[in-house]
Short mmCIF file of C-alpha atoms in Angstrom, two decimals:
data_model
loop_
_atom_site.label_atom_id
_atom_site.label_comp_id
_atom_site.label_asym_id
_atom_site.label_seq_id
_atom_site.Cartn_x
_atom_site.Cartn_y
_atom_site.Cartn_z
CA MET A 6 -27.95 2.91 20.74
CA SER A 7 -25.44 0.07 21.28
CA PHE A 8 -22.50 -0.07 18.91
CA VAL A 9 -20.03 -2.12 18.07
CA PRO A 10 -16.88 -2.09 20.25
CA ILE A 11 -13.56 -0.82 19.70
CA LEU A 12 -10.69 -3.05 20.49
CA VAL A 13 -8.20 -0.45 23.08
CA ALA A 14 -5.57 -1.57 25.77
CA GLY A 15 -5.86 -5.16 25.38
CA ARG A 16 -9.77 -5.37 24.99
CA TRP A 17 -13.10 -4.37 23.87
CA GLN A 18 -15.01 -1.52 25.06
CA ALA A 19 -17.34 0.77 24.02
CA ALA A 20 -16.30 3.41 22.44
CA GLN A 21 -16.86 6.92 23.51
CA ALA A 22 -18.30 8.11 20.58
CA CYS A 23 -19.42 11.37 18.81
CA GLY A 24 -21.46 10.01 15.87
CA SER A 25 -21.67 6.19 14.29
CA PHE A 26 -21.90 5.26 10.17
CA THR A 27 -22.98 1.77 9.05
CA ALA A 28 -21.40 0.07 6.26
CA GLU A 29 -22.84 -0.68 2.94
CA ASN A 30 -23.17 -3.22 0.59
CA PRO A 31 -21.88 -1.59 -2.78
CA ALA A 32 -23.72 -3.90 -5.10
CA ASN A 33 -27.05 -2.85 -4.27
CA ARG A 34 -27.16 0.29 -2.21
CA GLU A 35 -28.13 -0.78 0.15
CA ARG A 36 -26.86 -0.55 4.31
CA LEU A 37 -25.61 -3.38 6.04
CA PRO A 38 -27.09 -3.76 9.58
CA ALA A 39 -24.10 -3.10 12.04
CA GLU A 40 -23.71 0.14 13.88
CA TYR A 41 -20.05 1.32 14.16
CA PRO A 42 -18.60 4.29 16.91
CA THR A 43 -17.40 7.41 16.04
CA SER A 44 -14.37 7.67 18.17
CA THR A 45 -13.39 10.99 20.12
CA TRP A 46 -10.50 11.85 20.97
CA ALA A 47 -10.87 10.49 24.24
CA ASP A 48 -10.61 6.40 22.44
CA LEU A 49 -7.15 8.09 20.95
CA ASP A 50 -5.94 9.32 23.69
CA ALA A 51 -6.28 5.93 25.80
CA ALA A 52 -5.24 3.59 22.60
CA LEU A 53 -2.09 6.39 22.33
CA ASP A 54 -1.37 5.54 26.25
CA ALA A 55 -1.73 1.77 26.28
CA ALA A 56 0.15 1.33 22.82
CA ALA A 57 3.12 3.83 24.71
CA ARG A 58 2.87 1.07 28.14
CA ALA A 59 3.41 -1.72 25.53
CA ALA A 60 6.21 -0.40 23.50
CA GLU A 61 8.10 -0.05 26.73
CA GLN A 62 7.83 -3.56 27.43
CA LEU A 63 8.74 -4.38 23.70
CA ALA A 64 11.45 -2.87 23.00
CA THR A 65 13.64 -5.38 24.50
CA ASP A 66 11.89 -8.20 23.37
CA ASP A 67 13.99 -10.03 20.86
CA GLY A 68 11.18 -11.14 18.09
CA GLN A 69 10.36 -14.40 19.38
CA ARG A 70 6.87 -13.84 20.94
CA VAL A 71 6.11 -11.14 17.82
CA ALA A 72 7.03 -14.15 15.30
CA ALA A 73 4.86 -16.21 17.48
CA MET A 74 2.00 -13.95 17.22
CA LEU A 75 2.10 -13.38 13.83
CA GLU A 76 2.54 -16.81 13.19
CA GLN A 77 -0.95 -17.43 15.31
CA TYR A 78 -2.79 -15.12 13.75
CA ALA A 79 -2.20 -16.18 10.45
CA GLU A 80 -4.05 -19.96 11.00
CA ARG A 81 -6.35 -17.70 13.11
CA ILE A 82 -7.38 -16.36 9.54
CA GLU A 83 -7.34 -19.36 7.42
CA LYS A 84 -9.82 -21.25 10.55
CA ARG A 85 -11.90 -17.95 10.05
CA SER A 86 -11.21 -18.06 6.01
CA GLU A 87 -15.03 -18.78 4.89
CA GLU A 88 -16.56 -16.17 7.00
CA ILE A 89 -14.12 -13.33 6.85
CA VAL A 90 -14.58 -13.63 3.21
CA SER A 91 -17.87 -13.81 3.18
CA LEU A 92 -17.90 -10.12 5.35
CA ALA A 93 -15.69 -8.87 2.97
CA HIS A 94 -17.64 -9.87 -0.37
CA GLN A 95 -20.90 -7.77 1.51
CA GLU A 96 -18.67 -4.67 2.71
CA THR A 97 -16.87 -4.34 -0.81
CA ALA A 98 -18.61 -6.45 -3.81
CA LEU A 99 -15.13 -7.95 -4.37
CA ALA A 100 -15.05 -11.43 -5.58
CA ILE A 101 -14.85 -14.15 -3.62
CA ARG A 102 -13.34 -16.40 -6.13
CA PRO A 103 -10.83 -16.19 -6.71
CA ARG A 104 -9.99 -12.52 -6.02
CA LEU A 105 -10.54 -12.62 -1.67
CA ALA A 106 -10.52 -16.34 -0.95
CA GLU A 107 -7.60 -17.62 -3.71
CA VAL A 108 -5.94 -14.27 -3.74
CA GLU A 109 -6.00 -11.72 -1.26
CA LEU A 110 -6.18 -14.11 1.89
CA PRO A 111 -3.78 -16.30 1.18
CA ARG A 112 -1.50 -13.00 0.21
CA THR A 113 -2.64 -11.72 3.41
CA THR A 114 -1.52 -14.82 5.45
CA GLY A 115 1.37 -15.54 2.99
CA GLN A 116 3.00 -11.55 4.61
CA LEU A 117 2.38 -12.04 7.92
CA ARG A 118 4.53 -15.27 7.67
CA GLN A 119 7.13 -13.10 5.75
CA ALA A 120 7.26 -11.54 9.22
CA ALA A 121 7.17 -13.34 11.57
CA ALA A 122 9.85 -15.16 9.72
CA ALA A 123 11.97 -11.53 9.62
CA ALA A 124 11.46 -11.17 13.69
CA ARG A 125 12.58 -14.08 14.52
CA GLU A 126 15.12 -14.25 12.29
CA GLY A 127 16.28 -10.23 12.99
CA SER A 128 19.03 -9.52 10.17
CA TRP A 129 16.20 -6.82 8.67
CA ARG A 130 18.44 -4.72 12.19
CA GLN A 131 21.49 -4.57 10.17
CA ALA A 132 23.65 -5.50 13.00
CA THR A 133 26.85 -3.55 12.03
CA ILE A 134 30.42 -3.79 14.62
CA ASP A 135 33.23 -1.71 14.10
CA SER A 136 35.59 -4.14 16.13
CA LYS A 137 38.17 -1.60 17.09
CA ALA A 138 36.27 1.48 18.14
CA ASN A 139 34.48 -1.09 19.98
CA LEU A 140 31.18 0.77 18.43
CA ARG A 141 28.47 -1.48 17.55
CA SER A 142 24.71 -0.49 15.34
CA CYS A 143 21.51 -1.73 14.64
CA TYR A 144 17.79 -1.19 14.26
CA ARG A 145 15.38 -1.17 16.85
CA SER A 146 11.82 -0.59 17.43
CA LEU A 147 10.56 3.17 16.89
CA GLY A 148 7.19 3.11 19.56
CA PRO A 149 3.85 2.56 18.39
CA VAL A 150 2.59 3.11 14.49
CA ALA A 151 -0.85 4.39 13.14
CA VAL A 152 -1.84 2.37 10.67
CA PHE A 153 -4.26 3.70 7.77
CA GLY A 154 -5.89 1.13 5.92
CA PRO A 155 -7.51 1.42 2.37
CA ASN A 156 -10.94 0.73 0.72
CA ASN A 157 -9.42 -1.30 -1.92
CA PHE A 158 -7.61 -4.18 0.01
CA PRO A 159 -10.09 -5.12 2.44
CA LEU A 160 -7.23 -7.85 3.71
CA ALA A 161 -3.92 -7.71 2.35
CA PHE A 162 -3.28 -3.91 2.87
CA ASN A 163 -6.22 -3.09 6.07
CA GLY A 164 -4.83 -1.24 8.99
CA VAL A 165 -4.76 -4.25 11.34
CA ALA A 166 -3.83 -7.68 8.88
CA GLY A 167 -1.54 -5.73 6.18
CA GLY A 168 1.74 -5.08 4.72
CA ASP A 169 1.60 -1.50 7.39
CA PHE A 170 0.73 -3.54 10.29
CA ALA A 171 2.82 -6.84 9.39
CA ALA A 172 6.07 -4.98 9.49
CA ALA A 173 5.28 -2.47 12.47
CA LEU A 174 4.53 -5.56 14.63
CA ALA A 175 7.52 -7.15 12.86
CA ALA A 176 9.58 -4.60 14.07
CA GLY A 177 8.95 -4.70 17.72
CA ASN A 178 6.48 -1.91 17.31
CA PRO A 179 2.66 -1.83 18.70
CA VAL A 180 -0.09 -1.33 16.19
CA ILE A 181 -3.13 0.92 16.43
CA ALA A 182 -5.13 0.28 13.46
CA LYS A 183 -7.71 2.38 11.77
CA ALA A 184 -10.56 0.98 9.46
CA HIS A 185 -11.62 1.73 6.81
CA PRO A 186 -15.64 2.59 6.96
CA ALA A 187 -15.82 0.35 3.79
CA HIS A 188 -15.03 -2.60 5.19
CA PRO A 189 -15.14 -2.05 9.28
CA GLY A 190 -16.88 -5.48 10.07
CA THR A 191 -14.20 -7.31 7.80
CA THR A 192 -11.89 -4.89 10.28
CA ARG A 193 -13.71 -6.35 13.16
CA LEU A 194 -12.59 -10.04 12.54
CA LEU A 195 -9.57 -9.35 11.65
CA ALA A 196 -9.17 -7.80 15.04
CA GLU A 197 -10.17 -10.51 16.88
CA GLU A 198 -7.97 -12.87 15.86
CA ALA A 199 -5.10 -10.53 15.96
CA HIS A 200 -5.88 -9.79 19.52
CA ALA A 201 -6.31 -13.61 20.17
CA ALA A 202 -3.51 -14.22 18.62
CA ALA A 203 -1.71 -11.28 21.01
CA ASP A 204 -2.85 -12.86 23.91
CA ALA A 205 -1.63 -16.24 23.63
CA ALA A 206 1.83 -15.03 22.45
CA GLY A 207 1.71 -13.67 25.57
CA LEU A 208 2.43 -10.17 24.37
CA PRO A 209 1.56 -7.07 26.11
CA ALA A 210 -2.00 -5.35 26.48
CA GLY A 211 -2.03 -2.30 24.01
CA SER A 212 0.52 -4.03 21.06
CA VAL A 213 -2.32 -4.28 18.88
CA GLN A 214 -5.60 -1.88 18.99
CA MET A 215 -8.01 -0.71 16.48
CA LEU A 216 -10.53 1.61 15.86
CA TYR A 217 -13.46 2.12 13.31
CA HIS A 218 -12.95 5.88 12.47
CA PHE A 219 -12.52 9.51 13.47
CA GLU A 220 -13.37 13.22 13.35
CA PRO A 221 -9.75 14.28 10.59
CA ALA A 222 -9.45 16.34 12.78
CA ASP A 223 -8.45 13.97 15.51
CA GLY A 224 -6.84 11.73 12.76
CA LEU A 225 -4.23 14.68 12.38
CA ARG A 226 -3.94 15.32 16.52
CA LEU A 227 -2.50 11.50 16.42
CA VAL A 228 -0.39 11.12 13.12
CA ALA A 229 1.46 14.47 15.15
CA ASP A 230 1.20 13.33 19.00
CA PRO A 231 4.44 12.52 20.91
CA ARG A 232 3.65 9.46 22.06
CA LEU A 233 3.45 8.18 18.30
CA GLY A 234 6.52 6.48 16.60
CA ALA A 235 5.46 6.56 13.01
CA THR A 236 2.36 6.76 10.53
CA GLY A 237 1.42 4.06 7.53
CA PHE A 238 -1.05 5.30 4.98
CA THR A 239 -2.35 3.88 2.14
CA GLY A 240 -5.40 6.03 0.80
CA SER A 241 -5.33 9.03 -2.00
CA ARG A 242 -3.12 11.89 -2.45
CA GLN A 243 -5.14 15.12 -0.81
CA GLY A 244 -6.03 13.07 2.91
CA GLY A 245 -2.44 11.81 2.54
CA LEU A 246 -0.76 14.92 2.24
CA ARG A 247 -2.32 16.73 5.06
CA LEU A 248 -2.31 14.03 7.22
CA LYS A 249 1.89 14.61 6.22
CA ALA A 250 1.76 18.06 7.30
CA ALA A 251 0.12 17.80 10.43
CA ALA A 252 3.34 14.87 11.28
CA ASP A 253 6.04 16.82 9.54
CA ALA A 254 4.48 20.26 11.77
CA ALA A 255 5.96 17.99 14.71
CA GLY A 256 9.16 16.25 13.47
CA LYS A 257 6.91 12.78 13.10
CA PRO A 258 7.35 10.02 10.02
CA ILE A 259 4.68 9.18 8.39
CA TYR A 260 4.64 7.03 5.37
CA LEU A 261 2.64 7.45 2.53
CA GLU A 262 1.18 5.45 -0.72
CA MET A 263 -1.29 7.79 -2.29
CA SER A 264 -2.29 8.22 -6.46
CA SER A 265 -0.52 7.07 -8.99
CA ILE A 266 -1.38 6.28 -12.98
CA ASN A 267 1.62 4.12 -13.72
CA PRO A 268 2.56 4.88 -17.39
CA VAL A 269 2.25 2.35 -20.04
CA VAL A 270 4.69 3.27 -22.61
CA ILE A 271 3.87 0.84 -26.17
CA LEU A 272 6.35 1.61 -28.09
CA PRO A 273 6.72 1.39 -32.69
CA GLY A 274 8.15 -2.13 -32.60
CA ALA A 275 5.66 -3.97 -30.03
CA LEU A 276 2.39 -2.05 -31.61
CA THR A 277 3.50 -3.89 -34.68
CA GLU A 278 4.39 -7.35 -33.75
CA ARG A 279 0.96 -7.37 -31.45
CA GLY A 280 -1.01 -3.96 -31.02
CA GLY A 281 -4.46 -6.66 -30.49
CA GLU A 282 -2.51 -9.15 -27.66
CA ILE A 283 -0.87 -5.32 -26.06
CA ALA A 284 -4.49 -3.92 -26.48
CA SER A 285 -6.76 -6.69 -24.21
CA GLU A 286 -3.62 -7.19 -21.78
CA PHE A 287 -4.39 -3.62 -21.27
CA ALA A 288 -7.63 -3.49 -20.74
CA ALA A 289 -7.91 -6.78 -18.81
CA SER A 290 -5.42 -4.32 -16.64
CA CYS A 291 -7.49 -1.45 -16.73
CA LEU A 292 -10.95 -2.91 -16.05
CA MET A 293 -9.91 -5.89 -13.14
CA ALA A 294 -12.19 -5.00 -10.59
CA ALA A 295 -13.35 -1.40 -11.50
CA GLY A 296 -9.89 -0.56 -12.05
CA GLN A 297 -9.40 -0.51 -7.89
CA PHE A 298 -6.48 -0.69 -7.59
CA CYS A 299 -3.19 1.49 -7.02
CA THR A 300 -1.11 0.38 -9.94
CA ASN A 301 -3.87 0.44 -12.28
CA PRO A 302 -2.23 1.03 -15.92
CA GLY A 303 -3.99 5.09 -16.11
CA LEU A 304 -2.02 6.30 -18.65
CA VAL A 305 -0.73 5.07 -21.90
CA LEU A 306 1.82 6.70 -23.98
CA LEU A 307 1.92 5.81 -27.78
CA VAL A 308 3.99 7.80 -31.13
CA ALA A 309 1.41 8.46 -33.38
CA GLY A 310 0.98 6.32 -36.04
CA PRO A 311 -1.78 3.84 -38.18
CA GLU A 312 -0.24 0.86 -35.20
CA ALA A 313 -1.49 3.42 -32.38
CA GLU A 314 -4.69 4.28 -34.07
CA ALA A 315 -5.04 0.83 -34.48
CA PHE A 316 -4.18 -0.37 -30.99
CA ILE A 317 -6.78 2.89 -29.64
CA THR A 318 -9.86 0.66 -31.22
CA ALA A 319 -8.80 -2.15 -30.02
CA SER A 320 -8.67 -1.02 -26.60
CA ALA A 321 -12.03 0.60 -27.05
CA GLU A 322 -13.21 -2.56 -28.53
CA ALA A 323 -12.18 -4.27 -24.96
CA PHE A 324 -13.72 -1.32 -22.57
CA ARG A 325 -16.54 -1.45 -25.03
CA THR A 326 -17.78 -5.25 -24.76
CA ALA A 327 -16.43 -5.98 -21.48
CA PRO A 328 -18.45 -6.07 -18.15
CA VAL A 329 -19.10 -2.78 -16.10
CA SER A 330 -17.60 -4.48 -12.04
CA THR A 331 -19.31 -2.56 -9.10
CA LEU A 332 -17.04 0.14 -7.58
CA LEU A 333 -16.52 -0.22 -3.95
CA THR A 334 -18.40 3.24 -2.85
CA ALA A 335 -20.78 5.36 -3.09
CA GLN A 336 -17.89 7.67 -2.75
CA VAL A 337 -15.64 6.22 -5.20
CA GLU A 338 -18.49 6.54 -7.76
CA HIS A 339 -18.62 10.19 -7.78
CA ALA A 340 -14.56 11.09 -7.16
CA LEU A 341 -14.09 8.33 -10.75
CA ALA A 342 -16.82 11.21 -11.87
CA GLN A 343 -15.48 14.39 -11.45
CA ALA A 344 -11.86 13.10 -12.29
CA ILE A 345 -13.27 11.79 -15.39
CA ALA A 346 -14.87 15.69 -16.03
CA ALA A 347 -11.57 16.80 -15.36
CA LEU A 348 -9.69 14.93 -17.78
CA ARG A 349 -11.50 16.30 -20.08
CA THR A 350 -11.72 19.59 -18.94
CA GLY A 351 -7.98 19.30 -19.78
CA GLY A 352 -8.25 18.84 -23.37
CA ALA A 353 -8.91 14.87 -22.95
CA GLN A 354 -11.24 13.37 -25.86
CA LEU A 355 -13.78 10.50 -25.03
CA VAL A 356 -13.31 7.86 -26.49
CA VAL A 357 -16.03 5.58 -24.90
CA GLY A 358 -17.59 5.30 -22.04
CA GLY A 359 -17.97 8.70 -20.00
CA THR A 360 -21.38 8.13 -18.37
CA PRO A 361 -22.19 6.78 -14.84
CA SER A 362 -23.45 3.46 -13.66
CA GLY A 363 -24.09 0.50 -16.42
CA GLY A 364 -23.52 -2.01 -13.26
CA ARG A 365 -24.91 -3.72 -10.29
CA GLY A 366 -24.77 -0.98 -7.43
CA TYR A 367 -22.07 1.89 -7.59
CA SER A 368 -20.30 2.19 -10.50
CA PHE A 369 -19.67 3.80 -13.99
CA ALA A 370 -18.94 3.14 -17.49
CA ASN A 371 -15.96 1.79 -18.78
CA THR A 372 -14.03 4.34 -20.07
CA LEU A 373 -11.12 5.40 -22.12
CA LEU A 374 -9.51 8.95 -23.23
CA ARG A 375 -7.47 10.36 -25.52
CA VAL A 376 -5.01 13.83 -25.59
CA THR A 377 -2.63 14.81 -27.83
CA GLY A 378 0.98 14.95 -26.94
CA GLU A 379 0.93 18.88 -27.30
CA GLN A 380 -2.00 18.51 -25.11
CA PHE A 381 -0.49 16.68 -22.24
CA LEU A 382 2.48 19.24 -22.40
CA GLN A 383 0.09 21.81 -22.54
CA ALA A 384 -1.73 21.02 -19.16
CA GLY A 385 0.54 18.01 -17.15
CA GLU A 386 -1.20 18.60 -14.57
CA ALA A 387 -4.68 17.78 -14.86
CA LEU A 388 -4.15 15.30 -17.30
CA GLN A 389 -1.83 13.28 -14.60
CA ALA A 390 -4.82 13.41 -11.61
CA GLU A 391 -5.45 10.05 -10.77
CA ALA A 392 -9.12 9.01 -11.88
CA PHE A 393 -9.14 5.66 -9.29
CA GLY A 394 -11.54 2.95 -10.98
CA ASN A 395 -12.28 2.04 -14.78
CA ALA A 396 -11.20 4.79 -17.11
CA SER A 397 -7.42 5.57 -18.75
CA LEU A 398 -5.89 7.78 -20.54
CA VAL A 399 -3.88 7.86 -23.87
CA VAL A 400 -1.33 10.17 -24.64
CA VAL A 401 -0.32 10.49 -28.63
CA ALA A 402 3.39 11.94 -28.77
CA ARG A 403 3.94 12.92 -32.48
CA ASP A 404 7.19 11.82 -32.57
CA VAL A 405 9.54 9.62 -30.12
CA GLU A 406 11.36 12.70 -29.22
CA GLN A 407 7.43 14.75 -28.32
CA ALA A 408 7.15 11.01 -26.55
CA ALA A 409 10.71 11.91 -24.09
CA THR A 410 9.62 15.52 -23.43
CA CYS A 411 6.25 13.61 -22.06
CA LEU A 412 8.37 11.01 -19.78
CA ARG A 413 10.13 14.54 -18.53
CA ALA A 414 6.86 15.78 -17.06
CA LEU A 415 5.33 12.79 -15.41
CA GLU A 416 4.70 13.25 -11.97
CA GLY A 417 6.22 10.12 -9.67
CA ASN A 418 4.89 6.29 -9.98
CA LEU A 419 4.58 3.63 -8.06
CA THR A 420 4.93 1.46 -11.35
CA GLY A 421 5.98 2.43 -15.35
CA CYS A 422 5.70 0.32 -18.34
CA VAL A 423 8.04 -0.32 -21.30
CA TYR A 424 6.23 -2.78 -23.83
CA SER A 425 8.53 -3.59 -27.12
CA ALA A 426 8.85 -5.75 -29.82
CA ARG A 427 10.29 -9.30 -28.95
CA ASP A 428 12.73 -8.86 -32.61
CA GLY A 429 14.82 -6.36 -31.08
CA ARG A 430 13.86 -3.28 -33.20
CA ASP A 431 12.59 -1.47 -30.46
CA GLU A 432 16.32 -1.86 -28.74
CA ALA A 433 17.66 1.78 -29.14
CA LEU A 434 13.83 3.65 -28.35
CA TYR A 435 13.87 1.38 -25.97
CA ASP A 436 17.11 2.86 -24.81
CA ARG A 437 16.42 6.27 -24.73
CA LEU A 438 12.96 6.43 -23.23
CA ALA A 439 13.31 3.81 -20.03
CA PRO A 440 15.83 5.55 -17.94
CA LEU A 441 13.77 8.80 -18.19
CA LEU A 442 10.93 6.48 -17.02
CA GLN A 443 12.65 4.61 -14.34
CA ARG A 444 13.90 7.76 -12.52
CA ARG A 445 10.27 8.70 -12.10
CA VAL A 446 8.92 5.23 -10.71
CA GLY A 447 9.35 2.98 -8.25
CA ARG A 448 9.21 -0.70 -9.96
CA LEU A 449 10.21 -0.47 -13.65
CA LEU A 450 8.42 -3.06 -15.72
CA ASN A 451 9.42 -5.17 -18.60
CA ASP A 452 5.71 -6.19 -21.75
CA LYS A 453 3.65 -7.05 -18.49
CA MET A 454 0.85 -4.99 -16.91
CA PRO A 455 1.65 -3.43 -13.57
CA THR A 456 -1.24 -4.78 -11.70
CA GLY A 457 0.78 -7.65 -10.29
CA VAL A 458 2.39 -6.37 -6.43
CA ALA A 459 4.79 -9.71 -5.48
CA VAL A 460 5.24 -10.37 -1.74
CA SER A 461 9.14 -10.24 -2.58
CA PRO A 462 11.57 -8.93 -1.02
CA ALA A 463 12.94 -7.93 -4.19
CA MET A 464 9.71 -5.95 -4.37
CA ASN A 465 9.46 -2.09 -4.40
CA HIS A 466 5.74 -1.15 -3.66
CA GLY A 467 6.77 2.27 -3.57
CA GLY A 468 8.34 5.63 -5.70
CA PRO A 469 8.71 9.64 -6.16
CA PHE A 470 6.63 12.29 -4.99
CA PRO A 471 3.14 12.11 -5.09
CA ALA A 472 3.52 8.58 -5.06
CA THR A 473 4.62 8.11 -1.73
CA GLY A 474 5.61 10.61 0.30
CA HIS A 475 8.97 9.45 0.69
CA PRO A 476 10.98 7.86 -2.58
CA GLY A 477 13.88 5.47 -0.39
CA PHE A 478 10.70 2.58 1.49
CA THR A 479 8.28 0.19 -0.08
CA SER A 480 5.34 -0.50 1.65
CA VAL A 481 5.72 -4.44 0.21
CA GLY A 482 8.85 -6.40 0.34
CA ILE A 483 9.85 -7.62 3.90
CA PRO A 484 12.80 -7.21 5.09
CA ALA A 485 13.08 -3.87 3.70
CA SER A 486 8.92 -2.62 4.91
CA LEU A 487 9.99 -3.11 8.42
CA ARG A 488 12.88 -0.55 8.78
CA ARG A 489 10.49 2.25 8.04
CA PHE A 490 9.42 1.08 11.37
CA ALA A 491 12.53 1.25 12.92
CA ALA A 492 14.87 3.78 14.27
CA LEU A 493 19.18 3.54 13.69
CA ALA A 494 20.33 2.94 17.07
CA SER A 495 24.17 3.54 17.79
CA TYR A 496 26.02 1.54 20.79
CA ASP A 497 29.57 2.74 22.19
CA ASN A 498 31.77 1.63 24.29
CA VAL A 499 28.78 -0.36 25.71
CA ARG A 500 28.92 -3.31 28.12
CA GLU A 501 28.56 -6.47 25.71
CA HIS A 502 25.69 -7.96 28.53
CA ARG A 503 23.76 -4.54 28.46
CA LEU A 504 23.73 -4.26 24.51
CA PRO A 505 20.09 -5.62 22.08
CA ALA A 506 20.22 -9.25 21.39
CA ALA A 507 21.41 -8.74 18.14
CA LEU A 508 24.61 -6.94 18.85
CA ARG A 509 26.14 -9.48 20.91
CA ASN A 510 28.37 -11.64 20.02
CA ALA A 511 26.93 -14.60 21.44
CA ASN A 512 23.68 -14.12 19.53
CA PRO A 513 23.61 -17.58 17.36
CA ASN A 514 20.64 -16.07 14.60
CA GLY A 515 22.47 -12.70 14.37
CA ARG A 516 23.94 -11.46 10.93
CA MET A 517 26.27 -8.47 11.04
CA TRP A 518 28.98 -6.38 9.41
CA ARG A 519 31.92 -5.90 10.98
CA LEU A 520 34.95 -4.01 10.38
CA ILE A 521 38.31 -5.83 10.61
CA ASP A 522 42.00 -4.43 9.90
CA GLY A 523 39.73 -2.01 7.79
CA ALA A 524 37.39 -4.30 5.76
CA TRP A 525 33.78 -5.18 6.10
CA THR A 526 32.53 -8.05 6.24
CA GLN A 527 29.45 -10.20 6.60
CA GLY A 528 28.51 -13.51 8.54
CA ASN A 529 27.42 -15.01 11.37
CA LEU A 530 27.46 -12.77 15.12
#
């Protein structure tokens, strides 16, 4: 049987396969026609060799060629946008408009252009000069980066087009991208344009490579390989932790975005003032795209009272009457059912939903559950397990003291939100509870649901473990995201013509920190 080719060492070629798979249309559960290979280690070995050669050539690059490639790549995606969006819709059942065509594709091209600007401008390197000691340092490229894309963003987090890809390449590293089996055809279209843009910009062969799938054991071997610089992963906690163990054992950096329940705290004054309005916002956020967002509000914390019960009633009605959207895959449907069953075993009471189907193709009824604060504290680990999909858990604390204790029991999350009264009546409670929440999340929100993630230099799409593998880094937000895939290099008494361009006094585009007469100042080189 003829399989779709893989992209290795600068050319499309037949995989050395041990099997194959097909994508599905989740809206009708039908298999799509193309057959994609499951690569053996031989393909990964060849990709690593090619990436290692490309890394040597990119190590001395000043970022201009990479910037040109990323900009041209964004243009090429836009020219082919109709075909890319159409296939992404087939493979994921995500809406063409507005989701794919008007939100996710522009976000994808936008972050590619932001990465290009960062590569060209160079301040992400944080050039630092101590003139008196004749010491200079800056961030430099790390080496080949493996990128594992997730199932839920076929464009903006795609292994060969998303934020990790853009950041790794902008930092001067070749990328070995792993497609997600949920949308391999979309990934192939993107890889075709990435490859063409890399060729046009004169990047070395092996700068952009893509494989569709490989055995889990080979994934563990990949992240630990001596030729690899680092790994970027977005996906499940179970898969991420296995990769992390392998990478850690080999001393290889790995940046993980795993699970998050994104707690939303609604203070009593806000419930009294506008509880129905917040219930509508909550339901819309939780059920958007069947809740398949890493920032989906999976837990709501309330303080007991009539207003809390009214909020739960209003939310339940919104869940009951909202359409049931299609889930991405059969595996997502199965995992959601298992997660909801586990929440119920942990003591959660079903408010609405809880049954399979209800929508087109793979689906599960919009589900809302509730527990008391006592139950949450008794079974905190079980009740904090992520239910990836259109489901959420409401925790009703008996008083503010118990609410604070519940917040202290939270694991790390990507986001956390506090809704408070507009007239100021909740200020004392906010001052009491928000600091507890803030220490357990990467991004603190006020009075808005967490599902939007802006591509901004000020964004932190990260957080404490187990939301990610490291609380000091973000996967969204340029230039900060580039530094995950960089090494800090110091140059001691090195002659200027031998220095990286970012550290030379004659570099007109660079910015640096300089130590002069005992004081650090920032300015142009």
